[in-house]
mmCIF file with all atom_site columns, C-alpha atoms in Angstrom:
data_model
loop_
_atom_site.group_PDB
_atom_site.id
_atom_site.type_symbol
_atom_site.label_atom_id
_atom_site.label_alt_id
_atom_site.label_comp_id
_atom_site.label_asym_id
_atom_site.label_entity_id
_atom_site.label_seq_id
_atom_site.pdbx_PDB_ins_code
_atom_site.Cartn_x
_atom_site.Cartn_y
_atom_site.Cartn_z
_atom_site.occupancy
_atom_site.B_iso_or_equiv
_atom_site.pdbx_formal_charge
_atom_site.auth_seq_id
_atom_site.auth_comp_id
_atom_site.auth_asym_id
_atom_site.auth_atom_id
_atom_site.pdbx_PDB_model_num
ATOM 1   C CA . ASP N 1 1   ? 100.969 -11.421 16.314 1.00 0.00 ? 1   ASP N CA 1
ATOM 2   C CA . SER N 1 2   ? 99.096  -13.947 14.568 1.00 0.00 ? 2   SER N CA 1
ATOM 3   C CA . GLY N 1 3   ? 96.052  -11.965 14.363 1.00 0.00 ? 3   GLY N CA 1
ATOM 4   C CA . VAL N 1 4   ? 94.404  -13.947 16.949 1.00 0.00 ? 4   VAL N CA 1
ATOM 5   C CA . THR N 1 5   ? 93.121  -12.251 20.013 1.00 0.00 ? 5   THR N CA 1
ATOM 6   C CA . GLN N 1 6   ? 92.498  -14.351 23.636 1.00 0.00 ? 6   GLN N CA 1
ATOM 7   C CA . THR N 1 7   ? 91.154  -13.343 27.229 1.00 0.00 ? 7   THR N CA 1
ATOM 8   C CA . PRO N 1 8   ? 91.944  -12.809 29.889 1.00 0.00 ? 8   PRO N CA 1
ATOM 9   C CA . LYS N 1 9   ? 96.050  -13.184 29.668 1.00 0.00 ? 9   LYS N CA 1
ATOM 10  C CA . HIS N 1 10  ? 96.342  -14.653 33.146 1.00 0.00 ? 10  HIS N CA 1
ATOM 11  C CA . LEU N 1 11  ? 93.102  -15.957 35.482 1.00 0.00 ? 11  LEU N CA 1
ATOM 12  C CA . ILE N 1 12  ? 93.751  -17.014 39.161 1.00 0.00 ? 12  ILE N CA 1
ATOM 13  C CA . THR N 1 13  ? 90.311  -18.422 40.773 1.00 0.00 ? 13  THR N CA 1
ATOM 14  C CA . ALA N 1 14  ? 89.886  -21.411 43.132 1.00 0.00 ? 14  ALA N CA 1
ATOM 15  C CA . THR N 1 15  ? 88.787  -25.125 43.185 1.00 0.00 ? 15  THR N CA 1
ATOM 16  C CA . GLY N 1 16  ? 85.205  -25.754 42.092 1.00 0.00 ? 16  GLY N CA 1
ATOM 17  C CA . GLN N 1 17  ? 84.713  -22.432 40.563 1.00 0.00 ? 17  GLN N CA 1
ATOM 18  C CA . ARG N 1 18  ? 83.350  -22.099 37.194 1.00 0.00 ? 18  ARG N CA 1
ATOM 19  C CA . VAL N 1 19  ? 85.416  -19.701 34.415 1.00 0.00 ? 19  VAL N CA 1
ATOM 20  C CA . THR N 1 20  ? 84.909  -18.009 31.124 1.00 0.00 ? 20  THR N CA 1
ATOM 21  C CA . LEU N 1 21  ? 87.742  -17.860 28.302 1.00 0.00 ? 21  LEU N CA 1
ATOM 22  C CA . ARG N 1 22  ? 87.604  -15.703 25.147 1.00 0.00 ? 22  ARG N CA 1
ATOM 23  C CA . CYS N 1 23  ? 88.648  -15.667 22.041 1.00 0.00 ? 23  CYS N CA 1
ATOM 24  C CA . SER N 1 24  ? 88.735  -13.379 18.279 1.00 0.00 ? 24  SER N CA 1
ATOM 25  C CA . PRO N 1 25  ? 89.835  -15.204 15.594 1.00 0.00 ? 25  PRO N CA 1
ATOM 26  C CA . ARG N 1 26  ? 91.658  -13.606 12.841 1.00 0.00 ? 26  ARG N CA 1
ATOM 27  C CA . SER N 1 27  ? 89.771  -11.786 10.177 1.00 0.00 ? 27  SER N CA 1
ATOM 28  C CA . GLY N 1 28  ? 88.481  -13.864 7.997  1.00 0.00 ? 28  GLY N CA 1
ATOM 29  C CA . ASP N 1 29  ? 88.932  -17.557 9.520  1.00 0.00 ? 29  ASP N CA 1
ATOM 30  C CA . LEU N 1 30  ? 85.941  -19.014 9.795  1.00 0.00 ? 30  LEU N CA 1
ATOM 31  C CA . SER N 1 31  ? 87.411  -22.547 12.174 1.00 0.00 ? 31  SER N CA 1
ATOM 32  C CA . VAL N 1 32  ? 88.085  -22.155 15.724 1.00 0.00 ? 32  VAL N CA 1
ATOM 33  C CA . TYR N 1 33  ? 89.794  -24.585 17.972 1.00 0.00 ? 33  TYR N CA 1
ATOM 34  C CA . TRP N 1 34  ? 90.779  -24.905 21.612 1.00 0.00 ? 34  TRP N CA 1
ATOM 35  C CA . TYR N 1 35  ? 93.791  -26.577 22.828 1.00 0.00 ? 35  TYR N CA 1
ATOM 36  C CA . GLN N 1 36  ? 95.013  -27.297 26.029 1.00 0.00 ? 36  GLN N CA 1
ATOM 37  C CA . GLN N 1 37  ? 98.672  -27.182 27.516 1.00 0.00 ? 37  GLN N CA 1
ATOM 38  C CA . SER N 1 38  ? 100.415 -28.844 30.625 1.00 0.00 ? 38  SER N CA 1
ATOM 39  C CA . LEU N 1 39  ? 103.412 -30.146 31.855 1.00 0.00 ? 39  LEU N CA 1
ATOM 40  C CA . ASP N 1 40  ? 102.112 -33.359 31.834 1.00 0.00 ? 40  ASP N CA 1
ATOM 41  C CA . GLN N 1 41  ? 100.059 -34.228 29.085 1.00 0.00 ? 41  GLN N CA 1
ATOM 42  C CA . GLY N 1 42  ? 101.452 -31.554 26.608 1.00 0.00 ? 42  GLY N CA 1
ATOM 43  C CA . LEU N 1 43  ? 99.367  -29.662 23.802 1.00 0.00 ? 43  LEU N CA 1
ATOM 44  C CA . GLN N 1 44  ? 95.591  -31.504 23.721 1.00 0.00 ? 44  GLN N CA 1
ATOM 45  C CA . PHE N 1 45  ? 93.445  -30.596 21.377 1.00 0.00 ? 45  PHE N CA 1
ATOM 46  C CA . LEU N 1 46  ? 89.993  -30.257 23.001 1.00 0.00 ? 46  LEU N CA 1
ATOM 47  C CA . ILE N 1 47  ? 87.586  -28.943 20.951 1.00 0.00 ? 47  ILE N CA 1
ATOM 48  C CA . GLN N 1 48  ? 86.967  -27.456 17.434 1.00 0.00 ? 48  GLN N CA 1
ATOM 49  C CA . TYR N 1 49  ? 83.707  -24.866 16.114 1.00 0.00 ? 49  TYR N CA 1
ATOM 50  C CA . TYR N 1 50  ? 83.340  -23.921 12.594 1.00 0.00 ? 50  TYR N CA 1
ATOM 51  C CA . ASN N 1 51  ? 80.923  -21.068 11.418 1.00 0.00 ? 51  ASN N CA 1
ATOM 52  C CA . GLY N 1 52  ? 79.203  -21.343 14.540 1.00 0.00 ? 52  GLY N CA 1
ATOM 53  C CA . GLU N 1 53  ? 78.655  -24.768 14.701 1.00 0.00 ? 53  GLU N CA 1
ATOM 54  C CA . GLU N 1 54  ? 80.735  -27.780 16.805 1.00 0.00 ? 54  GLU N CA 1
ATOM 55  C CA . ARG N 1 55  ? 82.805  -29.287 14.029 1.00 0.00 ? 55  ARG N CA 1
ATOM 56  C CA . ALA N 1 56  ? 84.968  -31.869 16.057 1.00 0.00 ? 56  ALA N CA 1
ATOM 57  C CA . LYS N 1 57  ? 85.345  -32.921 19.824 1.00 0.00 ? 57  LYS N CA 1
ATOM 58  C CA . GLY N 1 58  ? 89.105  -33.495 21.387 1.00 0.00 ? 58  GLY N CA 1
ATOM 59  C CA . ASN N 1 59  ? 90.143  -34.954 25.001 1.00 0.00 ? 59  ASN N CA 1
ATOM 60  C CA . ILE N 1 60  ? 87.702  -32.173 26.111 1.00 0.00 ? 60  ILE N CA 1
ATOM 61  C CA . LEU N 1 61  ? 86.106  -33.080 29.727 1.00 0.00 ? 61  LEU N CA 1
ATOM 62  C CA . GLU N 1 62  ? 82.694  -32.534 30.682 1.00 0.00 ? 62  GLU N CA 1
ATOM 63  C CA . ARG N 1 63  ? 82.843  -29.822 32.608 1.00 0.00 ? 63  ARG N CA 1
ATOM 64  C CA . PHE N 1 64  ? 84.075  -27.864 29.952 1.00 0.00 ? 64  PHE N CA 1
ATOM 65  C CA . SER N 1 65  ? 81.944  -26.238 27.098 1.00 0.00 ? 65  SER N CA 1
ATOM 66  C CA . ALA N 1 66  ? 82.376  -24.162 23.851 1.00 0.00 ? 66  ALA N CA 1
ATOM 67  C CA . GLN N 1 67  ? 80.346  -21.916 21.939 1.00 0.00 ? 67  GLN N CA 1
ATOM 68  C CA . GLN N 1 68  ? 81.037  -19.820 19.085 1.00 0.00 ? 68  GLN N CA 1
ATOM 69  C CA . PHE N 1 69  ? 79.050  -16.469 18.429 1.00 0.00 ? 69  PHE N CA 1
ATOM 70  C CA . PRO N 1 70  ? 77.531  -15.295 15.103 1.00 0.00 ? 70  PRO N CA 1
ATOM 71  C CA . ASP N 1 71  ? 80.414  -12.663 15.030 1.00 0.00 ? 71  ASP N CA 1
ATOM 72  C CA . LEU N 1 72  ? 82.513  -15.782 15.150 1.00 0.00 ? 72  LEU N CA 1
ATOM 73  C CA . HIS N 1 73  ? 84.329  -15.119 18.524 1.00 0.00 ? 73  HIS N CA 1
ATOM 74  C CA . SER N 1 74  ? 84.150  -18.192 20.888 1.00 0.00 ? 74  SER N CA 1
ATOM 75  C CA . GLU N 1 75  ? 84.222  -19.056 23.977 1.00 0.00 ? 75  GLU N CA 1
ATOM 76  C CA . LEU N 1 76  ? 85.455  -21.660 26.386 1.00 0.00 ? 76  LEU N CA 1
ATOM 77  C CA . ASN N 1 77  ? 84.267  -22.372 29.416 1.00 0.00 ? 77  ASN N CA 1
ATOM 78  C CA . LEU N 1 78  ? 85.018  -24.617 32.544 1.00 0.00 ? 78  LEU N CA 1
ATOM 79  C CA . SER N 1 79  ? 83.409  -24.941 35.498 1.00 0.00 ? 79  SER N CA 1
ATOM 80  C CA . SER N 1 80  ? 83.719  -27.217 38.507 1.00 0.00 ? 80  SER N CA 1
ATOM 81  C CA . LEU N 1 81  ? 87.944  -26.429 38.003 1.00 0.00 ? 81  LEU N CA 1
ATOM 82  C CA . GLU N 1 82  ? 89.996  -28.639 39.633 1.00 0.00 ? 82  GLU N CA 1
ATOM 83  C CA . LEU N 1 83  ? 93.263  -28.383 40.396 1.00 0.00 ? 83  LEU N CA 1
ATOM 84  C CA . GLY N 1 84  ? 94.930  -30.596 37.452 1.00 0.00 ? 84  GLY N CA 1
ATOM 85  C CA . ASP N 1 85  ? 92.884  -27.718 35.288 1.00 0.00 ? 85  ASP N CA 1
ATOM 86  C CA . SER N 1 86  ? 95.561  -25.444 35.426 1.00 0.00 ? 86  SER N CA 1
ATOM 87  C CA . ALA N 1 87  ? 97.359  -25.303 32.413 1.00 0.00 ? 87  ALA N CA 1
ATOM 88  C CA . LEU N 1 88  ? 97.615  -23.098 29.698 1.00 0.00 ? 88  LEU N CA 1
ATOM 89  C CA . TYR N 1 89  ? 95.050  -22.511 26.521 1.00 0.00 ? 89  TYR N CA 1
ATOM 90  C CA . PHE N 1 90  ? 95.494  -22.012 23.416 1.00 0.00 ? 90  PHE N CA 1
ATOM 91  C CA . CYS N 1 91  ? 92.874  -20.755 20.659 1.00 0.00 ? 91  CYS N CA 1
ATOM 92  C CA . ALA N 1 92  ? 93.965  -21.282 17.191 1.00 0.00 ? 92  ALA N CA 1
ATOM 93  C CA . SER N 1 93  ? 91.992  -20.181 14.527 1.00 0.00 ? 93  SER N CA 1
ATOM 94  C CA . SER N 1 94  ? 92.201  -21.336 10.469 1.00 0.00 ? 94  SER N CA 1
ATOM 95  C CA . GLN N 1 95  ? 90.061  -20.078 7.087  1.00 0.00 ? 95  GLN N CA 1
ATOM 96  C CA . THR N 1 96  ? 88.904  -23.400 6.657  1.00 0.00 ? 96  THR N CA 1
ATOM 97  C CA . SER N 1 97  ? 87.783  -26.829 8.306  1.00 0.00 ? 97  SER N CA 1
ATOM 98  C CA . GLY N 1 98  ? 90.811  -28.535 8.777  1.00 0.00 ? 98  GLY N CA 1
ATOM 99  C CA . TYR N 1 99  ? 94.071  -29.018 6.041  1.00 0.00 ? 99  TYR N CA 1
ATOM 100 C CA . ASN N 1 100 ? 95.057  -25.267 6.980  1.00 0.00 ? 100 ASN N CA 1
ATOM 101 C CA . GLU N 1 101 ? 97.315  -23.961 8.845  1.00 0.00 ? 101 GLU N CA 1
ATOM 102 C CA . GLN N 1 102 ? 96.173  -22.852 12.301 1.00 0.00 ? 102 GLN N CA 1
ATOM 103 C CA . PHE N 1 103 ? 97.133  -19.958 13.915 1.00 0.00 ? 103 PHE N CA 1
ATOM 104 C CA . PHE N 1 104 ? 97.597  -19.354 17.338 1.00 0.00 ? 104 PHE N CA 1
ATOM 105 C CA . GLY N 1 105 ? 96.430  -16.864 20.107 1.00 0.00 ? 105 GLY N CA 1
ATOM 106 C CA . PRO N 1 106 ? 99.058  -15.901 23.410 1.00 0.00 ? 106 PRO N CA 1
ATOM 107 C CA . GLY N 1 107 ? 96.968  -18.170 25.273 1.00 0.00 ? 107 GLY N CA 1
ATOM 108 C CA . THR N 1 108 ? 95.266  -17.772 29.057 1.00 0.00 ? 108 THR N CA 1
ATOM 109 C CA . ARG N 1 109 ? 97.180  -18.988 32.012 1.00 0.00 ? 109 ARG N CA 1
ATOM 110 C CA . LEU N 1 110 ? 95.017  -20.399 34.134 1.00 0.00 ? 110 LEU N CA 1
ATOM 111 C CA . THR N 1 111 ? 95.722  -20.858 37.550 1.00 0.00 ? 111 THR N CA 1
ATOM 112 C CA . VAL N 1 112 ? 93.603  -23.093 40.283 1.00 0.00 ? 112 VAL N CA 1
ATOM 113 C CA . LEU N 1 113 ? 94.351  -23.117 43.935 1.00 0.00 ? 113 LEU N CA 1
ATOM 114 C CA . SER C 2 1   ? 97.333  -39.134 22.845 1.00 0.00 ? 1   SER C CA 1
ATOM 115 C CA . GLN C 2 2   ? 100.518 -37.323 21.350 1.00 0.00 ? 2   GLN C CA 1
ATOM 116 C CA . GLN C 2 3   ? 101.032 -39.098 17.813 1.00 0.00 ? 3   GLN C CA 1
ATOM 117 C CA . GLY C 2 4   ? 104.610 -37.089 16.699 1.00 0.00 ? 4   GLY C CA 1
ATOM 118 C CA . GLU C 2 5   ? 107.305 -37.635 19.001 1.00 0.00 ? 5   GLU C CA 1
ATOM 119 C CA . GLU C 2 6   ? 109.938 -34.997 18.448 1.00 0.00 ? 6   GLU C CA 1
ATOM 120 C CA . ASP C 2 7   ? 113.750 -35.927 18.510 1.00 0.00 ? 7   ASP C CA 1
ATOM 121 C CA . PRO C 2 8   ? 115.561 -35.283 20.726 1.00 0.00 ? 8   PRO C CA 1
ATOM 122 C CA . GLN C 2 9   ? 114.084 -33.542 23.135 1.00 0.00 ? 9   GLN C CA 1
ATOM 123 C CA . ALA C 2 10  ? 116.722 -30.963 23.932 1.00 0.00 ? 10  ALA C CA 1
ATOM 124 C CA . LEU C 2 11  ? 119.841 -29.905 21.649 1.00 0.00 ? 11  LEU C CA 1
ATOM 125 C CA . SER C 2 12  ? 122.110 -27.058 22.799 1.00 0.00 ? 12  SER C CA 1
ATOM 126 C CA . ILE C 2 13  ? 124.594 -25.648 20.170 1.00 0.00 ? 13  ILE C CA 1
ATOM 127 C CA . GLN C 2 14  ? 126.335 -22.794 19.174 1.00 0.00 ? 14  GLN C CA 1
ATOM 128 C CA . GLU C 2 15  ? 125.016 -20.008 17.092 1.00 0.00 ? 15  GLU C CA 1
ATOM 129 C CA . GLY C 2 16  ? 125.776 -20.655 13.185 1.00 0.00 ? 16  GLY C CA 1
ATOM 130 C CA . GLU C 2 17  ? 125.389 -23.740 13.344 1.00 0.00 ? 17  GLU C CA 1
ATOM 131 C CA . ASN C 2 18  ? 122.968 -26.259 12.214 1.00 0.00 ? 18  ASN C CA 1
ATOM 132 C CA . ALA C 2 19  ? 119.999 -27.769 14.294 1.00 0.00 ? 19  ALA C CA 1
ATOM 133 C CA . THR C 2 20  ? 117.908 -30.798 13.294 1.00 0.00 ? 20  THR C CA 1
ATOM 134 C CA . MET C 2 21  ? 114.969 -31.675 14.197 1.00 0.00 ? 21  MET C CA 1
ATOM 135 C CA . ASN C 2 22  ? 112.982 -34.987 13.428 1.00 0.00 ? 22  ASN C CA 1
ATOM 136 C CA . CYS C 2 23  ? 109.095 -35.797 14.187 1.00 0.00 ? 23  CYS C CA 1
ATOM 137 C CA . SER C 2 24  ? 107.953 -39.713 13.913 1.00 0.00 ? 24  SER C CA 1
ATOM 138 C CA . TYR C 2 25  ? 103.935 -39.642 13.490 1.00 0.00 ? 25  TYR C CA 1
ATOM 139 C CA . LYS C 2 26  ? 101.858 -43.275 13.646 1.00 0.00 ? 26  LYS C CA 1
ATOM 140 C CA . THR C 2 27  ? 98.744  -42.390 11.243 1.00 0.00 ? 27  THR C CA 1
ATOM 141 C CA . SER C 2 28  ? 98.594  -41.711 7.551  1.00 0.00 ? 28  SER C CA 1
ATOM 142 C CA . ILE C 2 29  ? 98.209  -38.118 7.512  1.00 0.00 ? 29  ILE C CA 1
ATOM 143 C CA . ASN C 2 30  ? 97.186  -34.726 5.294  1.00 0.00 ? 30  ASN C CA 1
ATOM 144 C CA . ASN C 2 31  ? 99.509  -32.446 6.608  1.00 0.00 ? 31  ASN C CA 1
ATOM 145 C CA . LEU C 2 32  ? 102.564 -31.495 8.659  1.00 0.00 ? 32  LEU C CA 1
ATOM 146 C CA . GLN C 2 33  ? 103.427 -28.404 10.370 1.00 0.00 ? 33  GLN C CA 1
ATOM 147 C CA . TRP C 2 34  ? 105.598 -27.779 12.634 1.00 0.00 ? 34  TRP C CA 1
ATOM 148 C CA . TYR C 2 35  ? 105.611 -24.783 15.289 1.00 0.00 ? 35  TYR C CA 1
ATOM 149 C CA . ARG C 2 36  ? 107.691 -22.927 17.208 1.00 0.00 ? 36  ARG C CA 1
ATOM 150 C CA . GLN C 2 37  ? 107.021 -21.799 20.881 1.00 0.00 ? 37  GLN C CA 1
ATOM 151 C CA . ASN C 2 38  ? 109.084 -19.542 23.639 1.00 0.00 ? 38  ASN C CA 1
ATOM 152 C CA . SER C 2 39  ? 109.059 -19.757 27.094 1.00 0.00 ? 39  SER C CA 1
ATOM 153 C CA . GLY C 2 40  ? 104.892 -20.258 28.067 1.00 0.00 ? 40  GLY C CA 1
ATOM 154 C CA . ARG C 2 41  ? 103.664 -18.355 24.676 1.00 0.00 ? 41  ARG C CA 1
ATOM 155 C CA . GLY C 2 42  ? 101.969 -18.867 21.761 1.00 0.00 ? 42  GLY C CA 1
ATOM 156 C CA . LEU C 2 43  ? 102.682 -20.751 18.653 1.00 0.00 ? 43  LEU C CA 1
ATOM 157 C CA . VAL C 2 44  ? 104.275 -19.159 15.914 1.00 0.00 ? 44  VAL C CA 1
ATOM 158 C CA . HIS C 2 45  ? 103.436 -21.344 12.828 1.00 0.00 ? 45  HIS C CA 1
ATOM 159 C CA . LEU C 2 46  ? 106.861 -21.893 10.869 1.00 0.00 ? 46  LEU C CA 1
ATOM 160 C CA . ILE C 2 47  ? 105.976 -24.368 7.687  1.00 0.00 ? 47  ILE C CA 1
ATOM 161 C CA . LEU C 2 48  ? 102.835 -26.514 6.176  1.00 0.00 ? 48  LEU C CA 1
ATOM 162 C CA . ILE C 2 49  ? 103.742 -29.357 4.476  1.00 0.00 ? 49  ILE C CA 1
ATOM 163 C CA . ARG C 2 50  ? 100.867 -31.495 2.843  1.00 0.00 ? 50  ARG C CA 1
ATOM 164 C CA . SER C 2 51  ? 101.560 -35.201 2.223  1.00 0.00 ? 51  SER C CA 1
ATOM 165 C CA . ASN C 2 52  ? 102.381 -35.644 -1.205 1.00 0.00 ? 52  ASN C CA 1
ATOM 166 C CA . GLU C 2 53  ? 105.180 -32.844 -1.045 1.00 0.00 ? 53  GLU C CA 1
ATOM 167 C CA . ARG C 2 54  ? 108.839 -34.189 0.007  1.00 0.00 ? 54  ARG C CA 1
ATOM 168 C CA . GLU C 2 55  ? 110.755 -31.248 1.075  1.00 0.00 ? 55  GLU C CA 1
ATOM 169 C CA . LYS C 2 56  ? 109.960 -27.211 1.475  1.00 0.00 ? 56  LYS C CA 1
ATOM 170 C CA . HIS C 2 57  ? 111.701 -23.811 2.294  1.00 0.00 ? 57  HIS C CA 1
ATOM 171 C CA . SER C 2 58  ? 111.161 -21.009 4.170  1.00 0.00 ? 58  SER C CA 1
ATOM 172 C CA . GLY C 2 59  ? 113.896 -18.778 4.971  1.00 0.00 ? 59  GLY C CA 1
ATOM 173 C CA . ARG C 2 60  ? 116.372 -20.691 7.194  1.00 0.00 ? 60  ARG C CA 1
ATOM 174 C CA . LEU C 2 61  ? 113.943 -23.376 7.627  1.00 0.00 ? 61  LEU C CA 1
ATOM 175 C CA . ARG C 2 62  ? 114.352 -26.745 5.203  1.00 0.00 ? 62  ARG C CA 1
ATOM 176 C CA . VAL C 2 63  ? 111.672 -29.327 6.373  1.00 0.00 ? 63  VAL C CA 1
ATOM 177 C CA . THR C 2 64  ? 111.177 -32.656 4.600  1.00 0.00 ? 64  THR C CA 1
ATOM 178 C CA . LEU C 2 65  ? 108.605 -35.107 4.931  1.00 0.00 ? 65  LEU C CA 1
ATOM 179 C CA . ASP C 2 66  ? 109.179 -39.146 4.615  1.00 0.00 ? 66  ASP C CA 1
ATOM 180 C CA . THR C 2 67  ? 105.443 -40.641 4.551  1.00 0.00 ? 67  THR C CA 1
ATOM 181 C CA . SER C 2 68  ? 107.102 -44.045 4.100  1.00 0.00 ? 68  SER C CA 1
ATOM 182 C CA . LYS C 2 69  ? 108.755 -43.888 7.432  1.00 0.00 ? 69  LYS C CA 1
ATOM 183 C CA . LYS C 2 70  ? 106.239 -41.136 8.647  1.00 0.00 ? 70  LYS C CA 1
ATOM 184 C CA . SER C 2 71  ? 108.434 -39.478 9.814  1.00 0.00 ? 71  SER C CA 1
ATOM 185 C CA . SER C 2 72  ? 109.817 -35.550 9.033  1.00 0.00 ? 72  SER C CA 1
ATOM 186 C CA . SER C 2 73  ? 113.112 -33.175 9.631  1.00 0.00 ? 73  SER C CA 1
ATOM 187 C CA . LEU C 2 74  ? 113.051 -29.702 10.525 1.00 0.00 ? 74  LEU C CA 1
ATOM 188 C CA . LEU C 2 75  ? 116.530 -28.005 9.918  1.00 0.00 ? 75  LEU C CA 1
ATOM 189 C CA . ILE C 2 76  ? 117.241 -24.805 10.411 1.00 0.00 ? 76  ILE C CA 1
ATOM 190 C CA . THR C 2 77  ? 120.529 -23.160 9.146  1.00 0.00 ? 77  THR C CA 1
ATOM 191 C CA . ALA C 2 78  ? 123.271 -20.268 10.766 1.00 0.00 ? 78  ALA C CA 1
ATOM 192 C CA . SER C 2 79  ? 121.094 -20.511 14.005 1.00 0.00 ? 79  SER C CA 1
ATOM 193 C CA . ARG C 2 80  ? 120.594 -17.345 16.363 1.00 0.00 ? 80  ARG C CA 1
ATOM 194 C CA . ALA C 2 81  ? 120.580 -17.034 19.314 1.00 0.00 ? 81  ALA C CA 1
ATOM 195 C CA . ALA C 2 82  ? 116.205 -15.733 18.922 1.00 0.00 ? 82  ALA C CA 1
ATOM 196 C CA . ASP C 2 83  ? 115.659 -19.103 17.881 1.00 0.00 ? 83  ASP C CA 1
ATOM 197 C CA . THR C 2 84  ? 115.527 -20.356 21.194 1.00 0.00 ? 84  THR C CA 1
ATOM 198 C CA . ALA C 2 85  ? 112.879 -22.078 21.924 1.00 0.00 ? 85  ALA C CA 1
ATOM 199 C CA . SER C 2 86  ? 110.707 -24.915 22.041 1.00 0.00 ? 86  SER C CA 1
ATOM 200 C CA . TYR C 2 87  ? 109.838 -26.463 18.293 1.00 0.00 ? 87  TYR C CA 1
ATOM 201 C CA . PHE C 2 88  ? 106.637 -28.633 18.002 1.00 0.00 ? 88  PHE C CA 1
ATOM 202 C CA . CYS C 2 89  ? 105.605 -31.016 15.187 1.00 0.00 ? 89  CYS C CA 1
ATOM 203 C CA . ALA C 2 90  ? 101.854 -31.101 14.893 1.00 0.00 ? 90  ALA C CA 1
ATOM 204 C CA . THR C 2 91  ? 99.773  -33.355 12.248 1.00 0.00 ? 91  THR C CA 1
ATOM 205 C CA . ASP C 2 92  ? 96.380  -33.364 10.688 1.00 0.00 ? 92  ASP C CA 1
ATOM 206 C CA . ALA C 2 93  ? 95.101  -37.227 10.025 1.00 0.00 ? 93  ALA C CA 1
ATOM 207 C CA . ILE C 2 94  ? 93.892  -38.780 7.178  1.00 0.00 ? 94  ILE C CA 1
ATOM 208 C CA . GLY C 2 95  ? 90.472  -38.358 7.705  1.00 0.00 ? 95  GLY C CA 1
ATOM 209 C CA . GLY C 2 96  ? 90.363  -36.198 10.539 1.00 0.00 ? 96  GLY C CA 1
ATOM 210 C CA . GLY C 2 97  ? 89.853  -33.099 8.493  1.00 0.00 ? 97  GLY C CA 1
ATOM 211 C CA . ALA C 2 98  ? 87.443  -31.730 10.851 1.00 0.00 ? 98  ALA C CA 1
ATOM 212 C CA . ASP C 2 99  ? 89.709  -32.480 13.685 1.00 0.00 ? 99  ASP C CA 1
ATOM 213 C CA . GLY C 2 100 ? 92.107  -30.286 15.705 1.00 0.00 ? 100 GLY C CA 1
ATOM 214 C CA . LEU C 2 101 ? 96.149  -31.005 15.277 1.00 0.00 ? 101 LEU C CA 1
ATOM 215 C CA . THR C 2 102 ? 98.050  -33.724 17.052 1.00 0.00 ? 102 THR C CA 1
ATOM 216 C CA . PHE C 2 103 ? 100.957 -32.351 18.445 1.00 0.00 ? 103 PHE C CA 1
ATOM 217 C CA . GLY C 2 104 ? 104.456 -34.318 19.521 1.00 0.00 ? 104 GLY C CA 1
ATOM 218 C CA . LYS C 2 105 ? 106.001 -33.018 23.323 1.00 0.00 ? 105 LYS C CA 1
ATOM 219 C CA . GLY C 2 106 ? 108.217 -30.918 21.903 1.00 0.00 ? 106 GLY C CA 1
ATOM 220 C CA . THR C 2 107 ? 112.151 -30.629 20.962 1.00 0.00 ? 107 THR C CA 1
ATOM 221 C CA . HIS C 2 108 ? 113.723 -27.840 23.352 1.00 0.00 ? 108 HIS C CA 1
ATOM 222 C CA . LEU C 2 109 ? 116.345 -25.980 21.270 1.00 0.00 ? 109 LEU C CA 1
ATOM 223 C CA . ILE C 2 110 ? 119.044 -23.780 22.850 1.00 0.00 ? 110 ILE C CA 1
ATOM 224 C CA . ILE C 2 111 ? 121.612 -21.753 21.126 1.00 0.00 ? 111 ILE C CA 1
ATOM 225 C CA . GLN C 2 112 ? 124.750 -20.732 22.737 1.00 0.00 ? 112 GLN C CA 1
ATOM 226 C CA . PRO C 2 113 ? 126.283 -17.242 21.678 1.00 0.00 ? 113 PRO C CA 1
#
C-alpha cells in the first residue's frame, strides 16, 4: 500500500459525459501527478500540481482539467468523453516537486461506452 | 512520447533463475526509477538511481546506470512466482524537475514455477 488513495476504483459512463476522479496523496506529500495508461499510448504524464498550484503539463487534452485543493487532495475532471478516453488513470504523489520517488495510487479504470 | 524503451518486451524464466531487463532513454536525466505493475493494478516503486550513481541494490534487486550509453538494467536475482509482473523504467529529465516521469513500454516478466 503506497498511501495514495484514489476513488472510484471503476467508472463506466457514456460518450459525451463528464466525470471526476479523486486522489488523496500520501501524508506530507505536496506534489500530485496524474497519469493515463492505455494499451496504445502506454503510461503518459498528464499534469502536476504542487501545493495547490499547477506546476507542469504533459499530454493533457483540453477537455481534461485538474485542481489541487488546500487539503492537498486533487481531482481530475474529464469532459465530453470519447471512447478513446477509456483507460486507467493513476495519481501519484511525491514530497516535493521533481527529483524524488513518486508513489502511485491503485488507479481508476474508466470505461466509456 | 516514450523516453525509455525496455528490452526485452517479454521474458519468461524458471523460478530461481535471474531476470535481467534493460532500459534505454534518449535525453539527459536527473534520475531513473524502476516500477513494477501487476496486471492492471497500481505501480509499485522499486528503486531510484540518480545520474551520479552507477549501481544500486535493494534486496534481490540490482540496478545499474550508464549515463554515457543512456541505459539502465534491472536484475532480479533468485526469481519467485510473485515476481511475475510488468516492469517499467521511468526517467526524470534534466531541466524538467517539475515535469512528470516519462515511462517506457515495459517488460512483461513471467516466472514459471
